[in-house]
Short mmCIF file of C-alpha atoms and ligand atoms in Angstrom, two decimals:
data_model
loop_
_atom_site.label_atom_id
_atom_site.label_comp_id
_atom_site.label_asym_id
_atom_site.label_seq_id
_atom_site.Cartn_x
_atom_site.Cartn_y
_atom_site.Cartn_z
CA MET A 4 -4.87 17.64 10.37
CA LYS A 5 -8.54 17.47 10.88
CA ILE A 6 -10.85 14.46 9.71
CA LEU A 7 -13.48 15.24 8.28
CA ASN A 8 -16.41 13.45 7.06
CA GLY A 9 -19.13 12.91 4.28
CA LEU A 10 -19.12 14.94 0.90
CA ASP A 11 -20.11 17.68 2.69
CA ALA A 12 -17.48 18.73 5.01
CA ILE A 13 -15.49 18.03 2.25
CA ALA A 14 -16.83 20.16 -0.70
CA ASP A 15 -17.53 22.88 1.86
CA TYR A 16 -13.33 22.27 3.42
CA LEU A 17 -12.65 22.61 -0.88
CA GLY A 18 -15.29 25.44 -1.57
CA ILE A 19 -16.36 23.40 -4.20
CA SER A 20 -20.17 21.90 -4.66
CA VAL A 21 -21.09 18.16 -4.10
CA PRO A 22 -21.80 16.82 -7.68
CA GLU A 23 -25.45 15.29 -7.23
CA ASN A 24 -24.22 11.68 -9.10
CA LEU A 25 -21.80 11.44 -5.95
CA ARG A 26 -24.92 11.88 -3.60
CA ALA A 27 -24.65 7.26 -4.30
CA VAL A 28 -22.13 6.42 -4.29
CA GLU A 29 -21.57 8.64 -0.42
CA LYS A 30 -24.66 5.79 1.06
CA ALA A 31 -22.81 2.77 -0.74
CA TYR A 32 -19.53 3.50 0.68
CA PRO A 33 -18.40 6.86 3.33
CA VAL A 34 -15.89 9.25 2.05
CA ARG A 35 -13.68 10.64 4.80
CA ALA A 36 -10.58 12.74 4.03
CA ASN A 37 -8.49 14.40 6.24
CA THR A 38 -6.80 18.53 5.69
CA TYR A 39 -3.28 17.84 4.88
CA TYR A 40 -4.05 15.39 2.20
CA LEU A 41 -7.33 17.79 0.51
CA SER A 42 -4.89 20.35 0.86
CA GLN A 43 -2.07 19.04 -1.60
CA ILE A 44 -5.08 18.88 -4.41
CA ASP A 45 -4.44 21.11 -7.37
CA ARG A 46 -7.79 23.47 -7.04
CA ASN A 47 -7.72 24.42 -10.56
CA ASP A 48 -7.89 21.33 -12.21
CA PRO A 49 -9.24 19.09 -9.10
CA TRP A 50 -11.31 16.48 -11.67
CA ASN A 51 -8.23 15.08 -13.04
CA ASP A 52 -6.10 15.43 -9.83
CA PRO A 53 -4.32 12.27 -8.84
CA ILE A 54 -4.80 13.38 -5.12
CA TRP A 55 -8.59 13.84 -5.65
CA LYS A 56 -9.04 10.53 -7.65
CA GLN A 57 -7.40 8.34 -4.26
CA CYS A 58 -9.84 10.26 -2.05
CA MET A 59 -13.65 11.54 -3.88
CA PRO A 60 -15.82 8.78 -4.40
CA HIS A 61 -16.46 7.98 -8.48
CA PRO A 62 -19.82 6.98 -9.54
CA ASP A 63 -17.68 3.10 -10.96
CA GLU A 64 -17.29 1.96 -7.42
CA LEU A 65 -21.75 1.15 -7.75
CA LEU A 66 -20.38 -0.50 -11.23
CA ASP A 67 -18.65 -3.11 -9.79
CA TYR A 68 -21.82 -5.20 -8.26
CA ASP A 69 -20.63 -8.89 -8.80
CA ALA A 70 -17.44 -8.23 -7.08
CA SER A 71 -16.39 -10.61 -4.01
CA PHE A 72 -15.64 -7.89 -1.28
CA ASP A 73 -12.54 -10.65 0.21
CA PRO A 74 -10.98 -12.49 -3.17
CA LEU A 75 -8.06 -12.86 -1.47
CA SER A 76 -10.16 -14.64 1.24
CA GLU A 77 -8.47 -12.88 4.09
CA GLN A 78 -11.43 -14.26 6.71
CA GLU A 79 -10.62 -17.32 6.28
CA GLN A 80 -7.04 -17.49 7.13
CA THR A 81 -7.83 -15.98 10.47
CA VAL A 82 -5.58 -17.82 12.71
CA ALA A 83 -6.22 -16.07 15.93
CA PRO A 84 -7.58 -12.35 16.75
CA ARG A 85 -7.14 -10.06 14.27
CA LEU A 86 -3.85 -12.36 12.57
CA ILE A 87 -4.07 -13.82 9.26
CA ARG A 88 -1.50 -16.26 7.72
CA ARG A 89 -1.30 -17.62 4.32
CA PHE A 90 2.52 -17.84 4.57
CA TYR A 91 5.17 -19.64 6.35
CA ASP A 92 7.34 -17.77 8.37
CA ARG A 93 4.84 -14.13 9.06
CA ALA A 94 1.36 -13.17 9.57
CA VAL A 95 -0.07 -9.86 9.95
CA LEU A 96 -2.23 -8.21 12.66
CA LEU A 97 -5.21 -5.89 11.80
CA SER A 98 -4.91 -3.74 14.32
CA THR A 99 -7.24 -1.20 13.62
CA ASN A 100 -9.31 -0.92 11.46
CA ARG A 101 -10.20 3.25 12.07
CA CYS A 102 -7.77 5.38 9.66
CA PRO A 103 -7.51 9.26 8.77
CA MET A 104 -8.92 9.07 5.57
CA LEU A 105 -10.54 6.23 3.23
CA CYS A 106 -8.19 5.54 0.54
CA ARG A 107 -11.43 4.53 -2.82
CA PHE A 108 -9.02 2.09 -3.68
CA CYS A 109 -8.88 0.12 -0.49
CA PHE A 110 -8.60 -3.90 -0.88
CA ARG A 111 -10.04 -4.23 2.44
CA LYS A 112 -13.44 -2.39 1.68
CA ARG A 113 -15.01 -5.08 3.28
CA GLN A 114 -14.55 -3.55 6.70
CA TRP A 115 -16.32 0.22 6.42
CA ARG A 116 -19.47 -1.82 5.23
CA SER A 117 -19.20 -4.45 7.66
CA GLY A 118 -21.67 -2.54 10.54
CA GLU A 119 -19.15 -3.07 13.20
CA PRO A 120 -17.86 -0.11 15.00
CA GLU A 121 -14.46 0.99 14.84
CA GLN A 122 -11.86 -0.99 16.92
CA ASP A 123 -8.97 -1.29 17.95
CA ILE A 124 -6.83 -4.16 19.35
CA ALA A 125 -7.97 -5.09 22.37
CA ASP A 126 -5.20 -6.70 25.53
CA ASN A 127 -7.14 -9.44 25.39
CA GLU A 128 -6.19 -10.22 21.61
CA LEU A 129 -2.62 -9.08 21.55
CA ALA A 130 -2.00 -11.90 23.82
CA ALA A 131 -3.83 -14.47 21.86
CA VAL A 132 -1.95 -12.72 19.56
CA CYS A 133 1.70 -13.76 21.60
CA ASP A 134 0.29 -16.54 22.44
CA TYR A 135 -0.21 -17.96 18.70
CA PHE A 136 3.62 -16.59 18.06
CA ARG A 137 4.70 -18.39 21.44
CA ALA A 138 3.21 -22.05 19.83
CA HIS A 139 3.95 -21.19 16.33
CA PRO A 140 7.88 -20.52 16.41
CA GLU A 141 8.20 -20.61 12.56
CA VAL A 142 6.08 -17.43 12.46
CA LYS A 143 9.50 -14.64 12.19
CA GLU A 144 7.02 -11.68 11.03
CA ILE A 145 4.64 -10.30 11.95
CA LEU A 146 3.15 -7.03 9.89
CA ILE A 147 1.53 -4.44 11.18
CA SER A 148 -1.10 -2.83 8.90
CA GLY A 149 -4.90 -1.70 9.91
CA GLY A 150 -6.60 0.43 9.49
CA GLU A 151 -4.18 2.76 9.70
CA PRO A 152 -1.75 1.36 12.67
CA LEU A 153 -0.25 4.81 12.93
CA MET A 154 -4.11 5.77 14.33
CA LEU A 155 -3.14 4.33 17.77
CA SER A 156 -1.94 6.52 20.18
CA ASN A 157 2.25 6.03 20.74
CA ALA A 158 1.96 4.76 24.18
CA ARG A 159 0.14 2.20 23.02
CA ILE A 160 2.03 1.33 19.45
CA LYS A 161 4.62 1.16 22.25
CA LYS A 162 2.87 -1.40 24.42
CA ILE A 163 2.07 -3.56 21.28
CA LEU A 164 5.76 -3.50 19.96
CA GLU A 165 7.02 -4.30 23.54
CA ALA A 166 4.15 -7.23 24.15
CA LEU A 167 5.08 -8.82 19.95
CA THR A 168 9.17 -8.66 20.78
CA SER A 169 8.74 -10.58 23.80
CA VAL A 170 8.80 -13.10 21.96
CA PRO A 171 11.98 -14.28 20.96
CA SER A 172 10.67 -16.36 18.04
CA LEU A 173 9.68 -12.96 16.03
CA GLU A 174 12.37 -11.39 14.69
CA ILE A 175 10.93 -9.05 12.40
CA VAL A 176 8.15 -5.92 12.36
CA ARG A 177 6.96 -4.39 9.05
CA LEU A 178 4.80 -1.63 9.84
CA GLY A 179 2.67 -0.75 6.72
CA SER A 180 1.49 3.33 7.03
CA ARG A 181 0.25 5.01 5.08
CA ALA A 182 0.69 8.21 7.40
CA PRO A 183 3.70 9.90 6.16
CA VAL A 184 1.56 9.39 2.50
CA THR A 185 -1.63 11.33 4.67
CA TRP A 186 -0.57 12.34 7.60
CA PRO A 187 2.84 12.97 7.55
CA GLU A 188 2.68 15.22 10.75
CA ARG A 189 2.04 12.14 12.58
CA ILE A 190 5.93 11.04 12.50
CA ASP A 191 6.65 12.44 15.11
CA ALA A 192 9.90 12.75 17.17
CA GLU A 193 7.88 10.83 20.15
CA LEU A 194 7.34 7.80 17.13
CA VAL A 195 10.14 7.79 15.68
CA GLY A 196 12.29 6.74 19.04
CA ILE A 197 9.43 4.22 19.59
CA LEU A 198 9.94 3.08 16.36
CA SER A 199 13.80 3.12 16.16
CA SER A 200 13.78 1.28 19.17
CA CYS A 201 12.00 -2.06 18.49
CA ARG A 202 14.53 -4.57 17.61
CA GLY A 203 14.23 -5.36 13.33
CA LEU A 204 11.12 -2.66 12.82
CA TRP A 205 11.11 -2.14 8.53
CA PHE A 206 8.83 0.80 7.67
CA ALA A 207 6.49 -0.24 4.72
CA THR A 208 5.18 2.96 3.59
CA HIS A 209 2.49 3.56 0.44
CA PHE A 210 3.17 6.34 -2.48
CA ASN A 211 1.25 5.76 -5.64
CA HIS A 212 2.83 9.70 -7.10
CA PRO A 213 5.24 11.95 -6.86
CA ARG A 214 2.68 14.88 -5.91
CA GLU A 215 2.16 12.58 -2.90
CA LEU A 216 6.30 13.63 -2.19
CA SER A 217 5.37 16.81 -0.77
CA ASP A 218 8.07 19.02 1.57
CA ALA A 219 6.00 17.17 4.37
CA ALA A 220 6.49 13.69 3.26
CA ILE A 221 9.57 13.61 2.48
CA ALA A 222 10.30 15.33 6.01
CA ALA A 223 8.94 12.54 7.72
CA CYS A 224 10.42 9.79 5.61
CA THR A 225 13.69 11.75 6.32
CA SER A 226 13.50 11.23 10.07
CA LEU A 227 12.10 8.19 10.24
CA VAL A 228 15.40 6.75 7.93
CA SER A 229 17.74 9.08 9.91
CA ALA A 230 16.91 6.87 12.80
CA GLY A 231 18.25 4.74 11.41
CA ILE A 232 14.84 2.44 10.51
CA PRO A 233 14.81 1.17 6.59
CA VAL A 234 11.91 2.64 4.33
CA VAL A 235 10.44 0.69 2.02
CA ASN A 236 7.01 1.68 -0.63
CA GLN A 237 3.95 -0.22 -2.09
CA THR A 238 2.73 1.69 -4.98
CA VAL A 239 -1.00 0.18 -6.45
CA LEU A 240 -1.47 0.20 -10.35
CA LEU A 241 -4.25 2.35 -10.70
CA ARG A 242 -6.02 4.05 -13.60
CA GLY A 243 -6.29 7.06 -14.29
CA VAL A 244 -4.35 8.42 -11.25
CA ASN A 245 -0.40 6.75 -12.06
CA ASP A 246 -0.74 4.36 -14.84
CA GLN A 247 1.56 6.34 -16.98
CA PRO A 248 5.22 5.41 -17.45
CA GLU A 249 6.33 8.41 -16.38
CA VAL A 250 4.98 9.03 -14.18
CA LEU A 251 5.76 5.83 -12.01
CA GLU A 252 9.31 6.32 -13.74
CA GLU A 253 9.53 10.19 -11.54
CA LEU A 254 7.77 8.65 -8.54
CA PHE A 255 10.83 5.61 -8.43
CA ARG A 256 13.69 7.96 -8.78
CA ARG A 257 12.14 10.52 -6.10
CA LEU A 258 11.64 8.08 -3.72
CA ILE A 259 15.31 5.95 -3.84
CA ARG A 260 16.99 9.75 -3.83
CA ILE A 261 15.14 10.49 0.12
CA ARG A 262 16.71 6.62 0.30
CA VAL A 263 13.12 4.82 0.39
CA LYS A 264 12.76 1.55 -1.27
CA PRO A 265 10.48 0.76 -3.49
CA HIS A 266 9.75 -3.13 -2.42
CA TYR A 267 6.42 -3.57 -4.39
CA LEU A 268 3.98 -2.82 -7.11
CA PHE A 269 0.92 -4.36 -6.99
CA HIS A 270 -2.00 -4.92 -9.68
CA VAL A 271 -5.46 -4.28 -8.43
CA ASP A 272 -6.71 -6.74 -5.95
CA PRO A 273 -10.59 -7.66 -7.03
CA VAL A 274 -11.95 -6.09 -4.78
CA LYS A 275 -15.79 -5.11 -5.23
CA GLY A 276 -15.97 -1.66 -5.19
CA VAL A 277 -12.43 -1.22 -6.45
CA ARG A 278 -12.20 -2.99 -10.02
CA HIS A 279 -12.75 -0.09 -11.89
CA PHE A 280 -9.11 1.32 -10.76
CA ALA A 281 -7.67 -1.55 -12.37
CA THR A 282 -5.10 -1.59 -15.60
CA GLY A 283 -4.84 -5.30 -16.14
CA ILE A 284 -1.82 -7.08 -15.89
CA ALA A 285 -0.30 -6.34 -19.68
CA ARG A 286 -0.59 -2.61 -18.21
CA GLY A 287 1.90 -3.19 -15.72
CA ARG A 288 4.38 -5.10 -17.71
CA GLU A 289 5.18 -2.12 -20.71
CA ILE A 290 5.16 0.24 -17.48
CA LEU A 291 8.29 -2.27 -16.38
CA ARG A 292 9.45 -2.13 -19.50
CA TYR A 293 9.70 1.06 -20.09
CA CYS A 294 11.13 2.10 -16.58
CA ARG A 295 14.04 -0.65 -16.84
CA PRO A 296 15.86 0.40 -19.18
CA ARG A 297 16.02 4.10 -17.37
CA LEU A 298 16.19 2.63 -14.15
CA SER A 299 18.34 1.43 -11.50
CA SER A 300 17.98 -1.92 -10.45
CA LEU A 301 16.93 -0.07 -6.02
CA ALA A 302 13.91 1.75 -7.96
CA MET A 303 12.73 -1.09 -9.79
CA PRO A 304 9.42 -2.39 -7.43
CA THR A 305 8.56 -6.47 -8.38
CA PHE A 306 5.09 -5.85 -9.91
CA ALA A 307 2.71 -8.84 -8.09
CA ILE A 308 -0.71 -9.70 -8.47
CA ASP A 309 -2.49 -11.44 -5.45
CA LEU A 310 -3.55 -15.02 -6.37
CA PRO A 311 -7.57 -15.62 -5.95
CA GLU A 312 -8.72 -17.40 -3.00
CA GLY A 313 -5.53 -16.79 -0.76
CA GLY A 314 -3.20 -18.26 -3.20
CA GLY A 315 -0.26 -16.17 -2.10
CA LYS A 316 1.42 -13.31 -4.40
CA VAL A 317 3.22 -13.75 -7.93
CA SER A 318 5.55 -11.83 -9.02
CA ILE A 319 5.63 -10.61 -13.08
CA GLN A 320 9.35 -9.96 -14.33
CA GLU A 321 10.53 -7.84 -17.32
CA ASN A 322 14.14 -7.02 -18.44
CA TYR A 323 15.92 -4.84 -20.91
CA PHE A 324 14.86 -6.99 -24.08
CA ASP A 325 11.81 -9.32 -24.65
CA GLY A 326 12.41 -13.12 -24.10
CA GLU A 327 12.58 -13.71 -27.61
CA LYS A 328 15.10 -10.86 -28.56
CA PHE A 329 17.29 -12.06 -25.86
CA GLU A 330 17.97 -15.59 -26.84
CA THR A 331 19.10 -14.26 -30.25
CA ILE A 332 21.17 -11.65 -29.33
CA PHE A 333 23.06 -14.19 -27.02
CA ASN A 334 23.16 -17.02 -29.34
CA THR A 335 24.80 -14.89 -31.62
CA ARG A 336 27.25 -12.22 -29.53
CA VAL A 337 27.81 -14.50 -26.87
CA LYS A 338 31.10 -17.06 -27.24
CA TYR A 339 31.88 -20.06 -24.93
CA PRO A 340 34.92 -20.98 -23.77
CA GLU A 341 35.87 -24.20 -25.64
CA ALA A 342 36.40 -25.74 -22.85
CA LEU A 343 32.92 -25.33 -21.74
CA GLU A 344 31.43 -26.70 -25.46
C1 PLP B 425 1.25 -9.65 1.39
C2 PLP B 425 1.08 -10.38 2.47
C3 PLP B 425 1.92 -10.59 3.87
C4 PLP B 425 3.97 -10.39 2.59
O1 PLP B 425 3.98 -10.84 1.66
P1 PLP B 425 5.37 -10.72 1.52
O2 PLP B 425 5.75 -10.95 0.33
O3 PLP B 425 6.28 -10.41 2.17
O4 PLP B 425 5.55 -8.82 0.79
C5 PLP B 425 1.70 -11.65 4.37
N1 PLP B 425 0.78 -12.20 4.42
C6 PLP B 425 0.23 -11.92 3.95
C7 PLP B 425 -1.53 -12.53 4.63
C8 PLP B 425 -0.43 -11.08 2.67
O5 PLP B 425 -0.71 -10.72 2.10
#
């Protein structure tokens, strides 16, 4: 896997010429992809390819001039260096701002333009984070996020996990990584050994389309699961990428087949430069109504939106029947035992 920075390097690798209308987009938002993920693009029809759309810029990124870069108020909810706490028992650690690929729908797109150099968590920051957890034993779970946490070396990851799990009240580590999708060879045997010996570790990955489940990606997930690490998946509902019910049905079905639990399906957050991927909540509900009668509950994720201003996640449910129809069926067919009437 080689990281390619900039449209020219990527177009060169793909053997295409750069469309001129993408140059301005690249000026506003950098472009980065890697040879593994790019190799999954269907060369016969790249422009409509769900993999292309996730890593290649689109002119609509520039239309979104009035939205916020941080609608979820992550910056205000920062309680220690790199640590965001919105909920009672868990907090998010931004372990690095580096990524092997820039997903165009990234909800932390603000980190791309901050002008800050790429940086990983430093020893003194890690110590301050551990101090925070010692002072707040009600926080039981840390979500290690980024950037891509697996841009850190195995030795660094080991050190971070050891520091965190030295806090007795910290029971659960949720490692959020797209590496199984964008960089499967990163899930090497040494890393799997480090992760499987960390107590309370769950691996949360991020497949958005069944086409991303290549043999290599499946092998990466299998090596985690076989080492006893539970793997869950979050999907973002993306217009033009995966907003077809049949596509998500297939994705969720294929994930449970490899013992990866579909955990969340998120509606796109109203982040600047990202909103052209939004489908609307109604579309998400339609997809849930399609999927629920067809899929095992193991395969059904929770559909959720993140409220603005750090209000938290709200889940949206759909059932086999719509509410009114269900009520009628229930009232006409279900007979209570007399004692209950
Ligand atoms: C999403 C999120 C979490 C995790 O919430 P879950 O519902 O447990 O997945 C924790 N902290 C922050 C700030 C979040 O945005």
